[in-house]
Structure formats: structure tokens, C-alpha cells
Amino acid sequence: MSGSGELHESIFRYVWRHTRRQQLWLFAVLLVSLPLYYLTLDLPKRIVNGPIQGEWQPGETQTVFDFAVPLPDFLGGGSWQVFDGLTLDRLGVLVALSLTFLFFVVVNGLFKYYLNVYKGRLGERLLRRLRYQLVDRVLRFPTNRFKHVRGPEIASMIKDETEPVGGFGGSAFADPALLMSQALTALVFIVLQNFWLGLVAGMVVAVQIILIPRMRRRLVKLARARQLTARLLSGRIGEVVESIPSIRTNDTSNWERAELGDRLGKILKIRYDFFQWKFFVNFLNNLLAQTTPFIFYLAGGYFVITGRLDIGQLVAVIAAYKDLPSPLKELIAWDQYRVDVQSKYAQIREQFVMPGLVAPQVQRVSFDAPPRLDGEIAVNGLRISDESGNELLLPTTLRLKPGEAVAVVGPLGGGGEYLAEALVRLAEPSGGRIAFAGRPLDGLDDAFAGRRLGYSAAGLYLPQMSVRDALTYGLKHVPMIRQKRSGQDEATRLMEARLAGNIDLDIRDDWNDYTAAGVSEPARLNERLAEILSIVELKSEIARLGLRSRMPETVGEGTVEEILAARRRFRQRLIEGGDEDYFESFDKTRYSDYATVFENMVFGIADQEAEAERPLAARPGVQKVLAATGLDERLFTMGRQIAETLIEIFGDLAPDNPLLDEIDLMSPEEVEVYRSALRRVDGEGKMDPADRQAFQTLAFGYVEPRDRLGLLDDDLRTAIVAARTHFADGLDPDLADAVSLHDENGVNRSASLQDNILFGRIVTRYAEAPARINTVLSETLEETGLSGLVFELGLAFDIGSGAKRLSSGQQQKLTLARAVLKRPDLLVLNRPLAALDGEAQMRIIAAVLKARQTLGVPEQVVLWVLGNPDHAAAFDRTIEFREGRMVEAGNEPAEPLELA
Amino acid sequence: MLLKSEIGLLRAVPLFAGIEPQRLKLIAYTADTVAYREGQILCRQGETGDAAFVIMEGEAAVSIATEGGDFTVANLKNGDVVGEISILCDVPRTATVTATSQLSALRVRKEAFLQLVRQFPEIATEVMRGLAERLSHTNEELARARNLAAGRGAPQ
């Protein structure tokens, strides 16, 4: 691993080191292709000079394709006739030679194709290797390094800047060799035809080769500047995204605009400069290349006229010269590419080669469970200082005995947090040592430190994944249960991974270390997760996420039956408890008071996003039904009445009056819109369909018990319910993505699990109804065994980028649960629950400490840095840090303090 | 219950009696109607308050927990306002209010109530008047209690 993981100083050495064999193969293929290339140059001459222009007597024939190998003297001299050739007349020779020419063109093309594909694949593998190596290095960066790097810059380096470097792998050696040999072949051919013409061509080539690359050096400098500015731009954009709260709360968006604009300006200047120079150099290059034919025509023509050159030769020279500029141009381009890639590679290398990288050995793949920590943890003279040499932790010595629970108190920055970080190797000690049962911590592999130690702190970053993956993240060290895969795909996958020096472990395998979580089989993991989530008081919140999340696509028939059974059971329970008036079930034949008019009309629910995209009232599928049922006019009138009433009540309030937020049916900005719409409609002028639809939209959102305007009578209710039949037979395409229908005998997949079980609305008029319904619902879930599904759905909940879909308290509970789940020997917790109130913290502390018994790790050492010293009561002893000094190590009479 | 009837009832409430109909509609609209069964609790002593209630229909008892057990200090009926103290001065509920019959009330949320008081001086004055009346009533009670304690007995 260590040898192949190196980034050599020179890109050529790097490419050669990893693709030696393939490069040699490329050379071999090239070598074979060269004579063929020469033949495609030679044949035109033979065709023109032979059948086309040669002196032919009528009936004369010629022998073509005769092939003889001259034999050396020791074999008797003479020659060995391999093929006697064909004897053909003039036309026959023309056809034969032309066909041969075509054949060689095709063969040449095939060679080119093969070489390109081969080179491309080589380049892609090299790119994969390089990217992998860089990622690998990021994983091995010394911890301090992360204080200085910006994520998006690293990403832009690994993703964008490596691209040309990787592509270069295929052309590093083969391209110059091929192009040079092609150019040389053409040049040699020209020289063979006529020395002077060859000399002229050679001189022009020499000027091109020497002058142009020199001029292009400037381009390389500009390209480097462009790369750096672009990288900084990615970094800055990343920062802008992260600091949106600060930008909004400080009104600095224009400062940011100016700053980014300035950067873009600089980039433009560099790019503009770049293009200008580039096109100038191209112009010069083309000019040089095109003056040569001018010489050929003039001088060559002169030679032909004076009889010193035959016309076939001139045509061949000109044809050969046509082939000269393109390899030449490419050669120059390649040189350009080389310089560019060299500078890019050097820059990338600069960022990724550094002292203090974690040795690969430390992070090696280890399938063996590391030994348990069976002894005390000794901290001797541990000292930590920051980069400028300030002492963060003065020499500290202490011992932690197996099974001990230690509270660390003291002000923020007092030193306790640094001790905690040092214990899990997140802080580099500047002196002293930490030993686990006699083994020094710095000598231990990640396999030990990452599996036997657990850590959580407030503000640990959670990438976007499901709750389940976030929880079990601490169990995924190596694939524990590997699936047997075979066949072509798997063979290719493994081969490619190895050829590019990537790790060959399969991400699709089951990486969960079930033993670490203390469960005997995968099927029991959920139970354990539930147990851990209860400890950190997150279980019911996760279940709620499950209840609120949409039904997964994959729900099987069996589950649907369970949900329907739960629906029935929920109703029974309500009746048994005498609470049926707290709830209003959906009924195909009855108006649901607590649902909106629209929901009643379609007997389903509308998707908010689709409504925002295009109002439902504006969709033909809805308009059609409104017209067919006569609801068109009635709902318009109803909307108008709503608008009139609301504007009467709220109309004289200023638009920024907070009371306007109390209107459910209208947003504060819409008040003005509806006021003018009302004026237009009252004007008895021509009715604008948009106004009509706007009023209907208002009516669609109306819920009588909430809005209490008394606009629904039984007649209208009946008419609305009657409209349902129009939707029941299938939705128009323009509604299919916006509306999902209720199904009394099935589930609505666009609705949440909760809505599917309840299948109705809570009668919110009763103050106690929501709480009571919630209770009945959870009882129903328990009884019907659906709580398993709910929990499962909760575990599948996507926590969002940076876990932003969870509150900060939930995030902290989650990272704590993750640390507890893997049952470490030492659990280091660094103010892990700062977002929770004191009482909740206290309860969770007690639960985590107690859980050591139930989770089967009574020997677990817990070191908990507390935000509030009052919580220390639950621990075996308390250590206090102030100004980097351990000032008190209470409740520990036997151990004398050794402050070094 | 519909807005119209709510407004009619509100007009009968002394607190809102002097307020013009336009504002009454605003108050009614920004409030929710809530229903309680007999024995259910509208608000509990010691909890933080987030709403004031206007009793629209039914009866409720206001009680205070004392060392000697719960002690009912008042009975509420249609039109009575309860719970505004804790949202005005951000103190925990000073008493427990229990429905003594099927009860329906208008629940004015804290933010809306404070906005109304802040924006419409006539409402603020009415609220003040209501509180002042209650205070003078309390003062009388206090004086009576003192007299009792001094052994002179209640004035006839």
C-alpha cells in the first residue's frame, strides 16, 4: 500500500510507475502500425506515377504485390520469393493499388481506434487511481490540517483539477512517440523524394517546434492562475452557502456579491488574457504551417518544370506535407498539455503531500475484532498546546479504572474538553502520554481506537443519510457479512478496482458489526436500536418521523392489510373509550367538516408543491368537473364572500400588521390582490377567468369549523360530495401528480402512514382531542404490531444534508446514541447534549450510565465533560479543570495527584 | 359555532362591550373555538399560559391549590374572561380552571391577544378596566379576610 500510495514529484514518474506495462504494450502496437502508415503515404505516389501517368503501351501488363525476402549470405545469398505477385493491365493495376490504399486506410483507422480506446481506458484508470489516492490522503490528513482546508476547495481539486492529469496518463508516453514517429516518417519521406524540399519542411518544423512552445509558456502561467482563482471561488461559494444565516442577519449579501463579483472579474481578466494569447499563438502557428505549401508549390513546381522532380513525387510530397502539420500541431498541443498538467499535478501534490499523514498501517483493513481494553487508562503528564504555543492543557496525570464513570466539570475552555479530545486522538498531545492497559495510544491502530473508544460531542457533522445509517455508522468498519457475488460484473468490478489501486471491499455488503452492538443476529438489530434510542430519549421522536413520512413504495400487500386492520382497530378503540366525537372518519358518502372544500370535492388530498406550481383551480381537470356539477358558480360566489368578509375584517390593517398572519385562507400579500379582484368583479365588466379561479381557490381552502364564516349549507355539502364521482373513475393527467385519492379499502401512498391509519380528521374543536387521538393511535400501533413498521419508517427517515431536517437536540441525541450503540470500552462525551435543557440532560446521563449494565458492558469507562456541574452527582467522581489545570479530583481518596 | 354568533356573544362580554363591531370580528376571527367536556381542564395552575379564554357556553370553576386542598375561588359562566393575567404578565397560571359542564369557549392565543392590546387602545382600556374591577374585588375580599382574622367579624 505505502509504495503505490506515493505521489511522485514528476508526473512522468508517476504515470510510468503505475502504467509501465501498458505503456510498453502501446509502444509495441505503435511500432507495428508505423510501416502501415508509411505505406499509406507511399501508395499515392505509386498510383499517380504508375497507372495514371506512367507510359503504358496498349496491352502492357505489370506485376504487383510480388514480395521477396533477400537472404543473407550464410543461407546462400539470393532471395526467397514469398509471393510471385499478380500480373495486371493498366486499369487492373489502378484498381488493385487503389483497393490496397483503401485497405491500408481502414487498417490504419482500426489501429488508431484501438490505440485511442486503450489510451482512454488507461487514462481513466489512472484518473481513478489518482482521485482515490487523494481521497485516501484526505482520510489520512493530520487532524490539525482540517483547521486550514476548505472542503469545496479539496473537492474541486479532487474532482476537476485531476481530470486533465488523469487523461494525461494515456498520452504521457504514447502520444509523443506516435506523433513524433508520424512526423518523422512524413519528414523522412519528403527528404527521400527531394532533399531540398525536405530541408525546407524540416526548417519550418524546427521553427514551429522551438518557437511555439516558448510562446505558450505564458499560457501555462495564465492557466495556473486561472486554476487557483477558480479553486478559491469554489471555496468561497462553499463558505457563502454555509454562512447564509450570518449573511441574512447582517445584511452582508451585497458585500458577498461584491466580493464574489470581484473574484469573477479577476477570473474574467485571466481568462480573457489567456484566450487572446492563445489565439495569437495559434495564428502564428497556422501561418508557419501554411507558408510551407507555398514553398512547395513555388520551388516544387520549379523543380518539376525543370525536370528535376517528377510530378508524382511533388504530389506525394504535398500529400505527405498535408500529414505533417497535424502530428506536428498535436505534438505542440501535447507539449502544451504536458506543461499544463505538470503544473496542475505539482499544485495538487503540494496540497496533498505533507508531513504527519496518518500511516496507512494505522487505518488498515482489519477483520479481527481488537482486544477489549482490560486494564486502567493512564494519562501521564499530558500536555496540549495550540499551534501558536498557548497551553490549552497543562501537564495532567490521572487514572481511569475499569467501570468508572467520571464527570469533568469546569468552564468552557477550562481544559476538560482537550483531555476528552486527546483521549480519542482528536487532539495531538504536545507532551506526555496516554496508555490503555499499558499500550500507548499513539501506537494503536484506528481499528482499536475507532472500535474500542466511543466519542460524541455537540456539533458533530452528520452527512445526509437515513437515521438508521447515521446510528449504525459507528459499526461499519469492514464488511462483516459478505455476499457471494460471481459473474462477469463482479470480476470486472474487482479487476478494475485492483488495476486502479482502489480498495476492493464492496460497499453493498453488510458492514454492520453486530457483535459490537451486542446482538446475535442482524434481525435483532432493530430491537437494540430501539433500546439505545430510548436511552437518549429519541425513540418516540423517531417513531413520529416514521408516522409522518410518506408510505414507502415498497410496502407489500401484507402491510397494507395490517394498516387497514389498524384503521379499523383505531375506530373500535375510539368507540370503546367514548371518544368517537373527537374524530371524524372519511366517508365516501359524507362531507368531512374538518377537511377543506377541495379535499371534500375530490375525496383525497392535494399536493402542496403541485398547487404552488399551478393552482388546482386553473387545471382543466378541475374546471371540467366544476362546470359539469354546477359548482363553478357556487364556489365562485363562496370565494367572493370569503374575500369580502376577510377584507372587511383585515382590510384596514397595514400590510405589515402581524395580525394578518392569523388569516389561514390568505397570505398578507394576497389581501391587496383580492381587494382589487373584488373591485374588478363588482364592476360587472368582463369576467377574467383568472379572477374567477382565484376566488374558487379561496373557496377550495375553506374549512367551516376553522374559518366559521357559515358559508356551507347541507345543499352545498351534498353537491360537493356528489362531485366526487367525477374524480373516482380516474384522474386527468394534469391532476394525477397533484391529487391523491382516499381509498376506504386501501392505502393512499402519497399520504403519511399516520394519515393512512387515522383515515379522517381530528375534531380540533375539542381541546383534548389531539392529545387523546395521539394516545389512542399509539395504543393502536402497539396492539396491532404496526409500531415496528412505524419505527422502521422512522429509521429510514432521511436526516437531510448536515442533518438539517433534525433539530440540534435530535442531532446531539443521535450522535450520542451512535457512540453508545457500539458499546465502547471508553466512552468519551464532550458536552454532547448542550442543546437540551438541564433536566433532560440529567435524565439521559443517568440512563446512559445505567445502560452499561443492560448493554452488557459493566466495565465501560465513561468520561463525560459536563456543561453544568450540578449533573456530576450521578458519577463516581468529578474532576474539575480551570485555565488548563486540573484543580480538583474529588471523591478519589486513594490516588495521589502527580502534577508533573 | 359561527363567527356571527360569536360576535353576538362577545358583544355581551363586559370586556369587549365598548369595542366597535369591526374590531370584534377581528378578535373573533383570530380566536379558535374550543370545546371541553365536564371535568376537563382549560388551564392548570403553575403551567405557562399561551391563551386567554372567553366562556361562550357552559360553566367552569376557578380553583387554587392550597395546603388544605383545592379551593374554588370563582365560578365562571357565559361571557366571563379567564386566563389573561398569565399572558399579560408572563407568569405561570395563577389558578386552575375546570369545566363543570359541557363547555365551549373562545380561545385567544397569546400573540394575537397581545397584538390586539398593543394595536387597539380601546381593547387595552377594557382589559385594564376588567383587571381593575377584579383587583378592587380582591381588595374587598382581603379587607374582609383581615377583619375576620382580627376577630371583629364581617361587617353586616
Tab-separated table of N, CA and C in Angstrom, chain A residues 577-582 645-653 657-659 662-665 702 704-711 764-768, chain B residues 1-4 6 22-23 25-37 40-42 102-104 106-107 109 111-113 115-116 119-120:
chain	number	residue	atom	x	y	z
A	577	GLY	N	-63.536	3.856	24.078
A	577	GLY	CA	-63.179	4.896	25.039
A	577	GLY	C	-64.188	6.029	25.073
A	578	GLY	N	-65.243	5.947	24.259
A	578	GLY	CA	-66.246	7.002	24.235
A	578	GLY	C	-65.737	8.286	23.616
A	579	ASP	N	-64.757	8.164	22.757
A	579	ASP	CA	-64.149	9.358	22.204
A	579	ASP	C	-64.468	9.555	20.733
A	580	GLU	N	-65.537	8.890	20.257
A	580	GLU	CA	-65.741	8.949	18.814
A	580	GLU	C	-66.043	10.365	18.321
A	581	ASP	N	-66.536	11.243	19.236
A	581	ASP	CA	-66.802	12.602	18.754
A	581	ASP	C	-65.522	13.428	18.625
A	582	TYR	N	-64.377	12.865	19.015
A	582	TYR	CA	-63.105	13.557	18.846
A	582	TYR	C	-62.562	13.374	17.443
A	645	THR	N	-65.587	39.127	3.367
A	645	THR	CA	-65.550	39.108	4.829
A	645	THR	C	-64.131	39.368	5.344
A	646	LEU	N	-63.177	38.676	4.751
A	646	LEU	CA	-61.803	38.816	5.249
A	646	LEU	C	-61.308	40.239	5.054
A	647	ILE	N	-61.679	40.826	3.922
A	647	ILE	CA	-61.190	42.177	3.682
A	647	ILE	C	-61.911	43.169	4.581
A	648	GLU	N	-63.159	42.859	4.895
A	648	GLU	CA	-63.880	43.710	5.835
A	648	GLU	C	-63.183	43.698	7.199
A	649	ILE	N	-62.735	42.470	7.599
A	649	ILE	CA	-62.118	42.363	8.923
A	649	ILE	C	-60.693	42.903	8.919
A	650	PHE	N	-59.929	42.511	7.910
A	650	PHE	CA	-58.484	42.797	7.944
A	650	PHE	C	-58.072	43.938	7.031
A	651	GLY	N	-59.007	44.354	6.178
A	651	GLY	CA	-58.648	45.279	5.107
A	651	GLY	C	-58.022	46.579	5.567
A	652	ASP	N	-58.406	47.080	6.768
A	652	ASP	CA	-57.871	48.385	7.141
A	652	ASP	C	-56.588	48.281	7.962
A	653	LEU	N	-56.048	47.051	8.051
A	653	LEU	CA	-54.775	46.900	8.758
A	653	LEU	C	-53.638	47.145	7.777
A	657	ASN	N	-48.946	44.403	9.382
A	657	ASN	CA	-49.519	44.121	10.694
A	657	ASN	C	-49.464	42.622	10.993
A	658	PRO	N	-48.869	42.259	12.131
A	658	PRO	CA	-48.713	40.822	12.426
A	658	PRO	C	-50.050	40.086	12.510
A	659	LEU	N	-51.124	40.812	12.773
A	659	LEU	CA	-52.428	40.127	12.877
A	659	LEU	C	-52.829	39.489	11.551
A	662	GLU	N	-52.716	35.845	11.009
A	662	GLU	CA	-53.724	34.990	11.611
A	662	GLU	C	-54.716	34.455	10.578
A	663	ILE	N	-54.695	35.005	9.360
A	663	ILE	CA	-55.642	34.521	8.354
A	663	ILE	C	-55.095	33.224	7.768
A	664	ASP	N	-55.923	32.195	7.806
A	664	ASP	CA	-55.470	30.921	7.258
A	664	ASP	C	-55.627	30.868	5.749
A	665	LEU	N	-56.652	31.550	5.250
A	665	LEU	CA	-57.008	31.368	3.844
A	665	LEU	C	-56.220	32.251	2.896
A	702	TYR	N	-61.434	26.434	2.184
A	702	TYR	CA	-62.310	26.746	3.306
A	702	TYR	C	-62.609	25.523	4.174
A	704	GLU	N	-65.004	24.899	7.458
A	704	GLU	CA	-66.020	25.629	8.229
A	704	GLU	C	-65.690	25.776	9.717
A	705	PRO	N	-65.346	24.702	10.435
A	705	PRO	CA	-65.105	24.883	11.864
A	705	PRO	C	-63.905	25.792	12.142
A	706	ARG	N	-63.000	25.911	11.197
A	706	ARG	CA	-61.836	26.757	11.426
A	706	ARG	C	-62.152	28.207	11.054
A	707	ASP	N	-62.776	28.384	9.887
A	707	ASP	CA	-62.980	29.743	9.390
A	707	ASP	C	-64.308	30.346	9.850
A	708	ARG	N	-65.288	29.511	10.157
A	708	ARG	CA	-66.523	29.903	10.818
A	708	ARG	C	-67.281	31.042	10.140
A	709	LEU	N	-67.279	31.039	8.818
A	709	LEU	CA	-67.994	32.103	8.136
A	709	LEU	C	-69.411	31.686	7.779
A	710	GLY	N	-69.777	30.442	8.070
A	710	GLY	CA	-71.131	29.979	7.823
A	710	GLY	C	-71.504	29.951	6.353
A	711	LEU	N	-70.612	29.489	5.524
A	711	LEU	CA	-70.871	29.528	4.087
A	711	LEU	C	-71.337	28.192	3.531
A	764	THR	N	-60.752	19.200	15.952
A	764	THR	CA	-59.884	20.054	16.765
A	764	THR	C	-60.669	21.012	17.652
A	765	ARG	N	-61.981	21.069	17.448
A	765	ARG	CA	-62.784	21.924	18.292
A	765	ARG	C	-62.654	21.490	19.749
A	766	TYR	N	-62.515	20.185	19.966
A	766	TYR	CA	-62.329	19.695	21.327
A	766	TYR	C	-60.883	19.883	21.726
A	767	ALA	N	-60.678	20.629	22.793
A	767	ALA	CA	-59.315	20.952	23.192
A	767	ALA	C	-58.496	19.704	23.466
A	768	GLU	N	-59.163	18.676	23.988
A	768	GLU	CA	-58.411	17.489	24.385
A	768	GLU	C	-58.231	16.496	23.232
B	1	MET	N	-69.652	26.562	16.086
B	1	MET	CA	-70.188	27.901	16.298
B	1	MET	C	-69.655	28.847	15.230
B	2	LEU	N	-70.478	29.681	14.743
B	2	LEU	CA	-70.076	30.537	13.634
B	2	LEU	C	-69.681	31.925	14.117
B	3	LEU	N	-68.915	32.560	13.262
B	3	LEU	CA	-68.389	33.876	13.571
B	3	LEU	C	-69.470	34.839	14.030
B	4	LYS	N	-70.591	34.809	13.299
B	4	LYS	CA	-71.666	35.757	13.594
B	4	LYS	C	-72.152	35.616	15.026
B	6	GLU	N	-70.630	34.207	17.453
B	6	GLU	CA	-69.549	34.534	18.377
B	6	GLU	C	-69.498	36.033	18.631
B	22	GLN	N	-66.420	46.167	14.205
B	22	GLN	CA	-65.330	45.839	13.281
B	22	GLN	C	-64.211	45.086	14.013
B	23	ARG	N	-63.813	45.616	15.185
B	23	ARG	CA	-62.722	45.016	15.974
B	23	ARG	C	-63.151	43.675	16.566
B	25	LYS	N	-65.046	41.527	15.246
B	25	LYS	CA	-64.890	40.499	14.219
B	25	LYS	C	-63.446	40.037	14.162
B	26	LEU	N	-62.545	41.004	14.250
B	26	LEU	CA	-61.118	40.680	14.202
B	26	LEU	C	-60.748	39.761	15.360
B	27	ILE	N	-61.255	40.126	16.545
B	27	ILE	CA	-60.963	39.303	17.720
B	27	ILE	C	-61.517	37.895	17.519
B	28	ALA	N	-62.765	37.839	17.078
B	28	ALA	CA	-63.398	36.532	16.921
B	28	ALA	C	-62.666	35.701	15.878
B	29	TYR	N	-62.263	36.352	14.784
B	29	TYR	CA	-61.637	35.572	13.725
B	29	TYR	C	-60.272	35.043	14.150
B	30	THR	N	-59.514	35.865	14.884
B	30	THR	CA	-58.175	35.414	15.259
B	30	THR	C	-58.218	34.396	16.393
B	31	ALA	N	-59.395	34.179	16.972
B	31	ALA	CA	-59.502	33.208	18.067
B	31	ALA	C	-59.960	31.853	17.520
B	32	ASP	N	-59.802	30.817	18.339
B	32	ASP	CA	-60.345	29.500	17.980
B	32	ASP	C	-61.501	29.198	18.919
B	33	THR	N	-62.437	28.385	18.417
B	33	THR	CA	-63.431	27.899	19.369
B	33	THR	C	-62.948	26.549	19.862
B	34	VAL	N	-63.037	26.353	21.156
B	34	VAL	CA	-62.635	25.068	21.706
B	34	VAL	C	-63.763	24.548	22.596
B	35	ALA	N	-63.855	23.239	22.619
B	35	ALA	CA	-64.909	22.639	23.435
B	35	ALA	C	-64.282	21.744	24.491
B	36	TYR	N	-64.891	21.693	25.656
B	36	TYR	CA	-64.404	20.842	26.745
B	36	TYR	C	-65.558	20.019	27.277
B	37	ARG	N	-65.214	18.830	27.725
B	37	ARG	CA	-66.238	18.032	28.405
B	37	ARG	C	-66.192	18.369	29.874
B	40	GLN	N	-62.925	18.483	32.306
B	40	GLN	CA	-61.653	18.732	31.624
B	40	GLN	C	-61.105	20.095	32.010
B	41	ILE	N	-59.802	20.187	31.866
B	41	ILE	CA	-59.107	21.355	32.393
B	41	ILE	C	-58.774	22.344	31.281
B	42	LEU	N	-59.136	23.611	31.463
B	42	LEU	CA	-58.801	24.637	30.476
B	42	LEU	C	-57.365	25.096	30.679
B	102	GLN	N	-70.516	20.680	30.031
B	102	GLN	CA	-70.069	20.795	28.648
B	102	GLN	C	-69.773	22.266	28.443
B	103	LEU	N	-68.608	22.550	27.889
B	103	LEU	CA	-68.239	23.957	27.824
B	103	LEU	C	-67.661	24.281	26.469
B	104	SER	N	-68.007	25.471	25.968
B	104	SER	CA	-67.357	25.905	24.749
B	104	SER	C	-66.845	27.310	24.970
B	106	LEU	N	-64.032	30.622	23.592
B	106	LEU	CA	-63.229	31.228	22.547
B	106	LEU	C	-61.811	31.330	23.104
B	107	ARG	N	-60.885	30.758	22.354
B	107	ARG	CA	-59.515	30.720	22.865
B	107	ARG	C	-58.708	31.739	22.070
B	109	ARG	N	-55.245	33.250	21.366
B	109	ARG	CA	-53.842	32.910	21.601
B	109	ARG	C	-53.045	34.123	22.064
B	111	GLU	N	-50.178	35.537	21.298
B	111	GLU	CA	-49.627	36.522	20.353
B	111	GLU	C	-50.738	37.424	19.836
B	112	ALA	N	-51.854	36.791	19.459
B	112	ALA	CA	-52.953	37.574	18.915
B	112	ALA	C	-53.493	38.533	19.969
B	113	PHE	N	-53.638	38.046	21.203
B	113	PHE	CA	-54.180	38.872	22.279
B	113	PHE	C	-53.275	40.081	22.516
B	115	GLN	N	-51.145	41.390	20.469
B	115	GLN	CA	-51.217	42.288	19.314
B	115	GLN	C	-52.450	43.184	19.405
B	116	LEU	N	-53.559	42.570	19.783
B	116	LEU	CA	-54.807	43.349	19.874
B	116	LEU	C	-54.663	44.445	20.908
B	119	GLN	N	-52.316	47.129	19.648
B	119	GLN	CA	-52.696	47.943	18.499
B	119	GLN	C	-53.976	48.744	18.715
B	120	PHE	N	-54.821	48.241	19.601
B	120	PHE	CA	-56.094	48.945	19.750
B	120	PHE	C	-56.271	49.392	21.190
